[in-house]
Amino acid sequence: MAAIVGMIVFDFIGHVRTPHAPSLKESATWSAIYVGIAILFGIGVFIFAGGQFGGEYFAGYVTEKALSVDNLFVFVIIMASFGVPRELQQKVLLFGIAFALALRTVFIFVGAAAIENFSWVFYLFGAILIYTAVIQARSGGHDDDEEYKENAVLRFVKKVVPTTEEYHSDKLTTKIDGKRFITPLMIALIAIGTADIIFAVDSIPAIFGLTQETFLVFTANAFSLLGLRQLFFLIDGLLDRLVYLSYGLAVILGFIGIKLVIHALHTNELPFINGGEHITLIPEIPTWLSLLVILATLVVTTVLSLRKNKKDAERGITSPTGAGDKGAGRDGLHAQGPGDRDGSPAGARADAPPSGRTAAVTDSSREG
């Protein structure tokens, strides 16, 4: 945990403290470093704890990483909706990820305590995952017209806390005429953080479906989140080309949900199910099979997506899903605000009122 906190601090001091738009090379290098660290950690688990726990860690890490890629669709929408300037997006992502990691840690320990004391929790987790899988499969991807809808937390914050109409460099708060305001950057950060809490509803049960070792659950989550900032800028316009990602994740979540239900039957203590006796008719799914199914599903999903992209390209269709960021350039993701597309002032926020609220970056040194 100390090492993970150290990496977050290093990320802030080395990359985020000075606002800049990361190049493709920088994003690729650090993405490789974080993935490499996660793999080395998994090898360490294999060496010091055995193949069973090593397999559980890698199954959990791969699943969490795949789910985090899907989360990036929502991050793109949030960045665009709030018109976050590209050079400030790193800070929003890193702070949001650190916030999410802290809250997920709480969820993980609560989940571990619940599993330790109530075996029926596996039924609940399994039901959540199966339901999520059905919703994921029905969605079939991300719509180009999809807009970010503010949640209750954001609406409450904006209602009770004074908020500036413009970005003030990379400041989260600023003073104007002696009064403290929060900036749109803080609002975007809260949006990212609360969105990731919602993502935890399926990711935490999913990882507990692969391992009940709290340490492995935490580390798999942490390593999958740590490289998310770099991944956001690395994948550039590839998000909209993963046309079958939602279906692949639906298969993975459904599979893990069934695995949890089977495990719940093996540890059943509910009196209204088989008189409270264990049900072992269906054998439990081993870790090696879980890892194989997860990896195979992701490979098949990627291959089929690439094949569809190729066929669409031959027909002159350049963006199969239209889910990608229209402002993506060769040097990295650039989530444009609606104002960049409709002729209104650059950086205008999607949630701006008719008065023309903008999200321009201002120099705080000009404040009175």
Short mmCIF file of C-alpha atoms in Angstrom, two decimals:
data_model
loop_
_atom_site.label_atom_id
_atom_site.label_comp_id
_atom_site.label_asym_id
_atom_site.label_seq_id
_atom_site.Cartn_x
_atom_site.Cartn_y
_atom_site.Cartn_z
CA MET A 1 0.00 0.00 0.00
CA ALA A 2 2.89 2.35 0.77
CA ALA A 3 4.41 1.58 -2.64
CA ILE A 4 1.10 2.29 -4.39
CA VAL A 5 0.68 5.61 -2.55
CA GLY A 6 4.29 6.39 -3.49
CA MET A 7 3.53 5.78 -7.17
CA ILE A 8 0.53 8.12 -7.03
CA VAL A 9 2.67 10.84 -5.40
CA PHE A 10 5.40 10.29 -8.01
CA ASP A 11 2.79 10.52 -10.77
CA PHE A 12 1.60 13.85 -9.42
CA ILE A 13 5.05 15.38 -8.90
CA GLY A 14 6.59 13.99 -12.09
CA HIS A 15 3.75 14.37 -14.56
CA VAL A 16 0.71 16.26 -13.34
CA ARG A 17 2.00 19.13 -11.22
CA THR A 18 3.00 21.02 -14.37
CA PRO A 19 -0.05 21.06 -16.67
CA HIS A 20 0.70 19.66 -20.12
CA ALA A 21 -0.82 17.45 -22.78
CA PRO A 22 1.15 14.16 -22.75
CA SER A 23 2.58 12.93 -26.01
CA LEU A 24 1.81 9.49 -27.39
CA LYS A 25 5.37 8.39 -26.55
CA GLU A 26 5.07 9.52 -22.92
CA SER A 27 1.71 7.80 -22.50
CA ALA A 28 2.94 4.57 -24.13
CA THR A 29 6.12 4.49 -22.04
CA TRP A 30 4.39 4.95 -18.70
CA SER A 31 1.53 2.60 -19.63
CA ALA A 32 4.13 -0.09 -20.32
CA ILE A 33 5.88 0.66 -17.02
CA TYR A 34 2.69 0.34 -14.97
CA VAL A 35 1.62 -2.84 -16.75
CA GLY A 36 5.15 -4.19 -16.23
CA ILE A 37 4.98 -3.45 -12.50
CA ALA A 38 1.62 -5.22 -12.27
CA ILE A 39 3.02 -8.27 -14.10
CA LEU A 40 6.14 -8.36 -11.89
CA PHE A 41 3.93 -8.23 -8.82
CA GLY A 42 1.90 -11.17 -10.18
CA ILE A 43 5.09 -13.15 -10.79
CA GLY A 44 6.05 -12.41 -7.19
CA VAL A 45 2.70 -13.80 -6.04
CA PHE A 46 3.38 -16.96 -8.09
CA ILE A 47 6.82 -17.37 -6.52
CA PHE A 48 5.98 -16.61 -2.88
CA ALA A 49 2.33 -17.72 -2.62
CA GLY A 50 1.94 -20.40 -5.28
CA GLY A 51 0.16 -20.89 -8.59
CA GLN A 52 -3.36 -20.78 -7.12
CA PHE A 53 -3.03 -17.25 -5.76
CA GLY A 54 -0.93 -16.16 -8.73
CA GLY A 55 -3.67 -17.26 -11.10
CA GLU A 56 -6.32 -15.52 -9.01
CA TYR A 57 -4.35 -12.27 -9.09
CA PHE A 58 -3.87 -12.29 -12.86
CA ALA A 59 -7.52 -13.23 -13.48
CA GLY A 60 -8.57 -10.32 -11.26
CA TYR A 61 -6.11 -7.86 -12.79
CA VAL A 62 -7.07 -8.68 -16.39
CA THR A 63 -10.78 -8.40 -15.55
CA GLU A 64 -10.37 -5.08 -13.74
CA LYS A 65 -8.22 -3.73 -16.59
CA ALA A 66 -10.84 -4.69 -19.16
CA LEU A 67 -13.58 -3.05 -17.11
CA SER A 68 -11.44 0.10 -16.72
CA VAL A 69 -11.14 0.39 -20.53
CA ASP A 70 -14.94 0.47 -20.72
CA ASN A 71 -14.94 3.16 -18.04
CA LEU A 72 -12.85 5.37 -20.34
CA PHE A 73 -15.90 5.85 -22.58
CA VAL A 74 -17.61 7.64 -19.69
CA PHE A 75 -14.46 9.63 -18.88
CA VAL A 76 -14.37 10.91 -22.49
CA ILE A 77 -17.99 12.04 -22.19
CA ILE A 78 -17.31 13.78 -18.86
CA MET A 79 -14.25 15.59 -20.23
CA ALA A 80 -16.24 16.76 -23.24
CA SER A 81 -19.29 17.77 -21.22
CA PHE A 82 -17.23 19.96 -18.90
CA GLY A 83 -14.98 21.22 -21.67
CA VAL A 84 -11.83 20.33 -19.71
CA PRO A 85 -8.77 21.74 -21.52
CA ARG A 86 -6.52 18.93 -22.67
CA GLU A 87 -3.53 20.10 -20.63
CA LEU A 88 -5.64 19.87 -17.44
CA GLN A 89 -7.16 16.44 -18.10
CA GLN A 90 -4.24 14.61 -16.49
CA LYS A 91 -4.85 16.31 -13.15
CA VAL A 92 -8.57 15.53 -13.20
CA LEU A 93 -7.87 11.88 -14.00
CA LEU A 94 -5.13 11.40 -11.39
CA PHE A 95 -7.05 13.07 -8.57
CA GLY A 96 -10.21 11.21 -9.54
CA ILE A 97 -8.36 7.89 -9.65
CA ALA A 98 -6.70 8.50 -6.26
CA PHE A 99 -10.11 9.38 -4.79
CA ALA A 100 -11.68 6.29 -6.34
CA LEU A 101 -8.88 4.05 -5.06
CA ALA A 102 -9.39 5.32 -1.51
CA LEU A 103 -13.13 4.67 -1.65
CA ARG A 104 -12.71 1.29 -3.35
CA THR A 105 -10.37 0.27 -0.54
CA VAL A 106 -13.21 0.91 1.90
CA PHE A 107 -15.62 -1.06 -0.28
CA ILE A 108 -13.14 -3.94 -0.52
CA PHE A 109 -12.74 -4.25 3.25
CA VAL A 110 -16.50 -3.99 3.78
CA GLY A 111 -17.05 -6.65 1.11
CA ALA A 112 -14.39 -8.90 2.64
CA ALA A 113 -15.98 -8.56 6.09
CA ALA A 114 -19.42 -9.34 4.65
CA ILE A 115 -18.13 -12.44 2.85
CA GLU A 116 -16.33 -13.60 6.00
CA ASN A 117 -19.52 -13.40 8.08
CA PHE A 118 -22.36 -13.98 5.62
CA SER A 119 -22.00 -16.64 2.94
CA TRP A 120 -25.24 -15.50 1.28
CA VAL A 121 -23.38 -12.39 0.06
CA PHE A 122 -22.12 -14.54 -2.83
CA TYR A 123 -25.72 -14.87 -4.04
CA LEU A 124 -26.05 -11.08 -3.94
CA PHE A 125 -22.77 -10.46 -5.78
CA GLY A 126 -23.65 -13.10 -8.37
CA ALA A 127 -27.07 -11.55 -8.99
CA ILE A 128 -25.52 -8.07 -9.39
CA LEU A 129 -23.04 -9.34 -11.98
CA ILE A 130 -25.59 -11.33 -13.97
CA TYR A 131 -27.94 -8.33 -14.03
CA THR A 132 -25.07 -6.03 -15.07
CA ALA A 133 -24.10 -8.49 -17.81
CA VAL A 134 -27.62 -8.41 -19.25
CA ILE A 135 -27.67 -4.59 -19.21
CA GLN A 136 -24.18 -4.49 -20.77
CA ALA A 137 -25.20 -6.85 -23.57
CA ARG A 138 -28.38 -4.89 -24.28
CA SER A 139 -26.47 -1.61 -24.51
CA GLY A 140 -24.31 -3.07 -27.29
CA GLY A 141 -21.77 -0.25 -27.07
CA HIS A 142 -21.79 3.52 -26.70
CA ASP A 143 -23.91 5.93 -28.65
CA ASP A 144 -22.42 8.95 -30.36
CA ASP A 145 -25.25 11.08 -28.99
CA GLU A 146 -24.69 9.85 -25.45
CA GLU A 147 -24.44 12.75 -23.02
CA TYR A 148 -23.18 12.92 -19.49
CA LYS A 149 -25.99 13.29 -16.97
CA GLU A 150 -25.05 14.91 -13.68
CA ASN A 151 -25.68 12.76 -10.63
CA ALA A 152 -27.22 13.90 -7.35
CA VAL A 153 -23.82 14.55 -5.75
CA LEU A 154 -22.81 16.99 -8.48
CA ARG A 155 -26.14 18.77 -8.46
CA PHE A 156 -25.91 19.17 -4.68
CA VAL A 157 -22.33 20.51 -4.80
CA LYS A 158 -23.13 23.04 -7.53
CA LYS A 159 -26.20 24.16 -5.61
CA VAL A 160 -24.56 24.78 -2.23
CA VAL A 161 -20.98 25.71 -3.18
CA PRO A 162 -20.12 28.88 -5.17
CA THR A 163 -18.63 27.86 -8.52
CA THR A 164 -16.73 29.99 -11.02
CA GLU A 165 -17.79 30.12 -14.65
CA GLU A 166 -14.25 29.72 -15.97
CA TYR A 167 -11.19 27.53 -15.41
CA HIS A 168 -8.45 29.28 -13.41
CA SER A 169 -5.28 27.59 -14.62
CA ASP A 170 -5.06 24.20 -12.85
CA LYS A 171 -6.57 25.44 -9.58
CA LEU A 172 -9.36 23.50 -7.91
CA THR A 173 -10.41 26.52 -5.85
CA THR A 174 -9.78 30.23 -6.23
CA LYS A 175 -10.48 33.50 -4.43
CA ILE A 176 -12.39 36.28 -6.18
CA ASP A 177 -13.00 39.55 -4.29
CA GLY A 178 -12.07 37.79 -1.07
CA LYS A 179 -14.61 34.97 -1.54
CA ARG A 180 -13.60 31.34 -2.08
CA PHE A 181 -15.00 29.56 -5.16
CA ILE A 182 -14.51 26.09 -6.57
CA THR A 183 -13.61 25.92 -10.25
CA PRO A 184 -15.10 23.76 -13.03
CA LEU A 185 -11.95 21.62 -12.67
CA MET A 186 -13.10 20.59 -9.19
CA ILE A 187 -16.57 19.80 -10.54
CA ALA A 188 -15.07 17.62 -13.28
CA LEU A 189 -12.91 15.86 -10.67
CA ILE A 190 -15.98 15.11 -8.55
CA ALA A 191 -17.74 13.79 -11.66
CA ILE A 192 -14.85 11.41 -12.41
CA GLY A 193 -14.65 10.25 -8.79
CA THR A 194 -18.37 9.62 -8.37
CA ALA A 195 -18.54 7.87 -11.74
CA ASP A 196 -15.85 5.47 -10.59
CA ILE A 197 -17.83 4.73 -7.44
CA ILE A 198 -20.67 3.60 -9.70
CA PHE A 199 -18.22 1.46 -11.69
CA ALA A 200 -17.22 -0.24 -8.42
CA VAL A 201 -20.72 -1.73 -8.18
CA ASP A 202 -19.77 -4.35 -10.77
CA SER A 203 -15.96 -4.38 -10.52
CA ILE A 204 -15.75 -5.17 -6.78
CA PRO A 205 -18.17 -8.16 -6.92
CA ALA A 206 -16.37 -9.31 -10.10
CA ILE A 207 -12.96 -9.45 -8.42
CA PHE A 208 -14.42 -11.19 -5.35
CA GLY A 209 -15.81 -13.77 -7.75
CA LEU A 210 -12.23 -14.61 -8.75
CA THR A 211 -10.47 -14.43 -5.39
CA GLN A 212 -11.53 -13.93 -1.78
CA GLU A 213 -8.02 -12.87 -0.71
CA THR A 214 -8.47 -9.23 0.33
CA PHE A 215 -4.82 -8.42 -0.44
CA LEU A 216 -5.14 -9.68 -4.01
CA VAL A 217 -8.47 -7.90 -4.49
CA PHE A 218 -6.91 -4.62 -3.39
CA THR A 219 -3.71 -4.94 -5.43
CA ALA A 220 -5.50 -6.03 -8.62
CA ASN A 221 -7.82 -3.01 -8.30
CA ALA A 222 -4.97 -0.64 -7.50
CA PHE A 223 -2.74 -1.71 -10.39
CA SER A 224 -5.62 -1.56 -12.87
CA LEU A 225 -6.45 2.00 -11.77
CA LEU A 226 -2.86 3.28 -11.59
CA GLY A 227 -2.27 3.03 -15.32
CA LEU A 228 -5.70 4.36 -16.26
CA ARG A 229 -4.53 7.97 -16.73
CA GLN A 230 -1.86 6.98 -19.25
CA LEU A 231 -4.26 4.59 -20.97
CA PHE A 232 -6.75 7.42 -21.45
CA PHE A 233 -4.26 9.33 -23.58
CA LEU A 234 -2.63 6.28 -25.17
CA ILE A 235 -5.61 4.67 -26.84
CA ASP A 236 -6.40 7.91 -28.71
CA GLY A 237 -9.17 7.17 -31.20
CA LEU A 238 -9.22 3.42 -30.59
CA LEU A 239 -12.12 3.49 -28.15
CA ASP A 240 -14.72 3.72 -30.89
CA ARG A 241 -13.14 0.80 -32.72
CA LEU A 242 -13.72 -1.67 -29.87
CA VAL A 243 -17.21 -2.27 -31.22
CA TYR A 244 -17.77 -5.55 -29.40
CA LEU A 245 -16.23 -4.60 -26.05
CA SER A 246 -19.59 -4.34 -24.30
CA TYR A 247 -20.53 -7.84 -25.44
CA GLY A 248 -17.17 -9.22 -24.30
CA LEU A 249 -17.51 -7.62 -20.87
CA ALA A 250 -21.08 -8.93 -20.64
CA VAL A 251 -19.77 -12.47 -21.20
CA ILE A 252 -17.04 -12.00 -18.56
CA LEU A 253 -19.38 -10.49 -15.96
CA GLY A 254 -22.04 -13.12 -16.63
CA PHE A 255 -19.47 -15.91 -16.34
CA ILE A 256 -18.14 -14.58 -13.03
CA GLY A 257 -21.71 -14.08 -11.79
CA ILE A 258 -22.52 -17.74 -12.50
CA LYS A 259 -19.24 -18.72 -10.83
CA LEU A 260 -20.28 -16.79 -7.72
CA VAL A 261 -23.71 -18.40 -7.62
CA ILE A 262 -22.13 -21.86 -7.90
CA HIS A 263 -19.75 -20.98 -5.05
CA ALA A 264 -22.72 -19.69 -3.02
CA LEU A 265 -24.48 -23.04 -3.50
CA HIS A 266 -21.37 -24.87 -2.25
CA THR A 267 -21.30 -22.72 0.91
CA ASN A 268 -25.09 -22.38 1.23
CA GLU A 269 -26.46 -21.71 4.69
CA LEU A 270 -29.83 -20.18 3.77
CA PRO A 271 -32.58 -22.30 5.37
CA PHE A 272 -35.04 -21.82 2.48
CA ILE A 273 -32.54 -23.26 -0.04
CA ASN A 274 -32.07 -27.04 0.30
CA GLY A 275 -32.84 -26.78 4.01
CA GLY A 276 -29.65 -24.82 4.64
CA GLU A 277 -27.47 -27.66 3.35
CA HIS A 278 -24.64 -27.24 0.82
CA ILE A 279 -25.40 -27.99 -2.83
CA THR A 280 -22.41 -29.54 -4.57
CA LEU A 281 -24.07 -31.07 -7.63
CA ILE A 282 -22.35 -28.55 -9.94
CA PRO A 283 -18.57 -28.48 -9.48
CA GLU A 284 -16.92 -25.13 -8.74
CA ILE A 285 -15.09 -23.40 -11.59
CA PRO A 286 -11.29 -23.54 -11.07
CA THR A 287 -9.12 -20.42 -11.29
CA TRP A 288 -7.23 -21.60 -14.39
CA LEU A 289 -10.51 -21.98 -16.28
CA SER A 290 -11.66 -18.52 -15.18
CA LEU A 291 -8.43 -16.96 -16.43
CA LEU A 292 -8.70 -18.88 -19.71
CA VAL A 293 -12.30 -17.78 -20.31
CA ILE A 294 -11.47 -14.13 -19.53
CA LEU A 295 -8.43 -14.02 -21.81
CA ALA A 296 -10.17 -15.93 -24.62
CA THR A 297 -13.19 -13.62 -24.46
CA LEU A 298 -11.02 -10.49 -24.70
CA VAL A 299 -9.00 -11.94 -27.60
CA VAL A 300 -12.12 -12.95 -29.53
CA THR A 301 -13.72 -9.55 -28.81
CA THR A 302 -10.66 -7.71 -30.10
CA VAL A 303 -10.25 -9.87 -33.21
CA LEU A 304 -13.92 -9.58 -34.17
CA SER A 305 -13.79 -5.80 -33.59
CA LEU A 306 -10.75 -5.47 -35.86
CA ARG A 307 -12.41 -7.57 -38.56
CA LYS A 308 -15.53 -5.42 -38.44
CA ASN A 309 -13.40 -2.26 -38.57
CA LYS A 310 -11.65 -3.59 -41.68
CA LYS A 311 -14.93 -4.40 -43.41
CA ASP A 312 -16.38 -1.01 -42.46
CA ALA A 313 -13.25 0.73 -43.77
CA GLU A 314 -13.67 -1.05 -47.10
CA ARG A 315 -17.21 0.34 -47.24
CA GLY A 316 -15.98 3.83 -46.40
CA ILE A 317 -17.15 3.86 -42.77
CA THR A 318 -14.37 5.40 -40.68
CA SER A 319 -15.96 5.34 -37.21
CA PRO A 320 -17.91 2.12 -36.67
CA THR A 321 -19.55 3.08 -33.40
CA GLY A 322 -19.13 6.81 -33.37
CA ALA A 323 -18.35 6.51 -29.69
CA GLY A 324 -14.88 7.96 -29.91
CA ASP A 325 -13.82 11.49 -29.23
CA LYS A 326 -14.30 13.61 -32.32
CA GLY A 327 -11.39 15.77 -31.30
CA ALA A 328 -8.90 12.93 -31.04
CA GLY A 329 -5.65 13.76 -32.76
CA ARG A 330 -2.52 11.81 -33.56
CA ASP A 331 -0.80 13.02 -30.42
CA GLY A 332 -3.42 11.83 -27.97
CA LEU A 333 -7.00 12.10 -26.77
CA HIS A 334 -8.54 15.54 -26.85
CA ALA A 335 -12.04 15.74 -25.47
CA GLN A 336 -13.58 18.79 -27.06
CA GLY A 337 -16.33 20.80 -25.49
CA PRO A 338 -19.57 21.21 -27.39
CA GLY A 339 -18.56 24.77 -28.20
CA ASP A 340 -15.75 23.44 -30.39
CA ARG A 341 -18.28 21.80 -32.65
CA ASP A 342 -21.28 24.07 -32.83
CA GLY A 343 -19.60 27.41 -33.32
CA SER A 344 -20.15 28.68 -29.78
CA PRO A 345 -17.19 29.93 -27.71
CA ALA A 346 -14.36 27.43 -27.42
CA GLY A 347 -14.55 25.30 -24.32
CA ALA A 348 -18.24 25.94 -23.69
CA ARG A 349 -19.66 23.43 -21.27
CA ALA A 350 -22.40 21.04 -22.24
CA ASP A 351 -24.31 21.87 -19.08
CA ALA A 352 -23.98 25.62 -19.62
CA PRO A 353 -27.18 27.62 -19.10
CA PRO A 354 -28.61 29.84 -21.85
CA SER A 355 -26.55 32.74 -20.53
CA GLY A 356 -23.54 31.23 -22.28
CA ARG A 357 -21.50 29.86 -19.42
CA THR A 358 -18.03 29.05 -20.73
CA ALA A 359 -15.12 26.93 -19.61
CA ALA A 360 -12.25 29.06 -20.81
CA VAL A 361 -8.94 28.91 -19.00
CA THR A 362 -8.08 32.17 -17.32
CA ASP A 363 -4.88 33.43 -15.82
CA SER A 364 -5.40 33.59 -12.06
CA SER A 365 -2.89 36.42 -11.88
CA ARG A 366 -5.52 38.72 -13.41
CA GLU A 367 -7.91 38.29 -10.50
CA GLY A 368 -8.57 41.38 -8.45
#
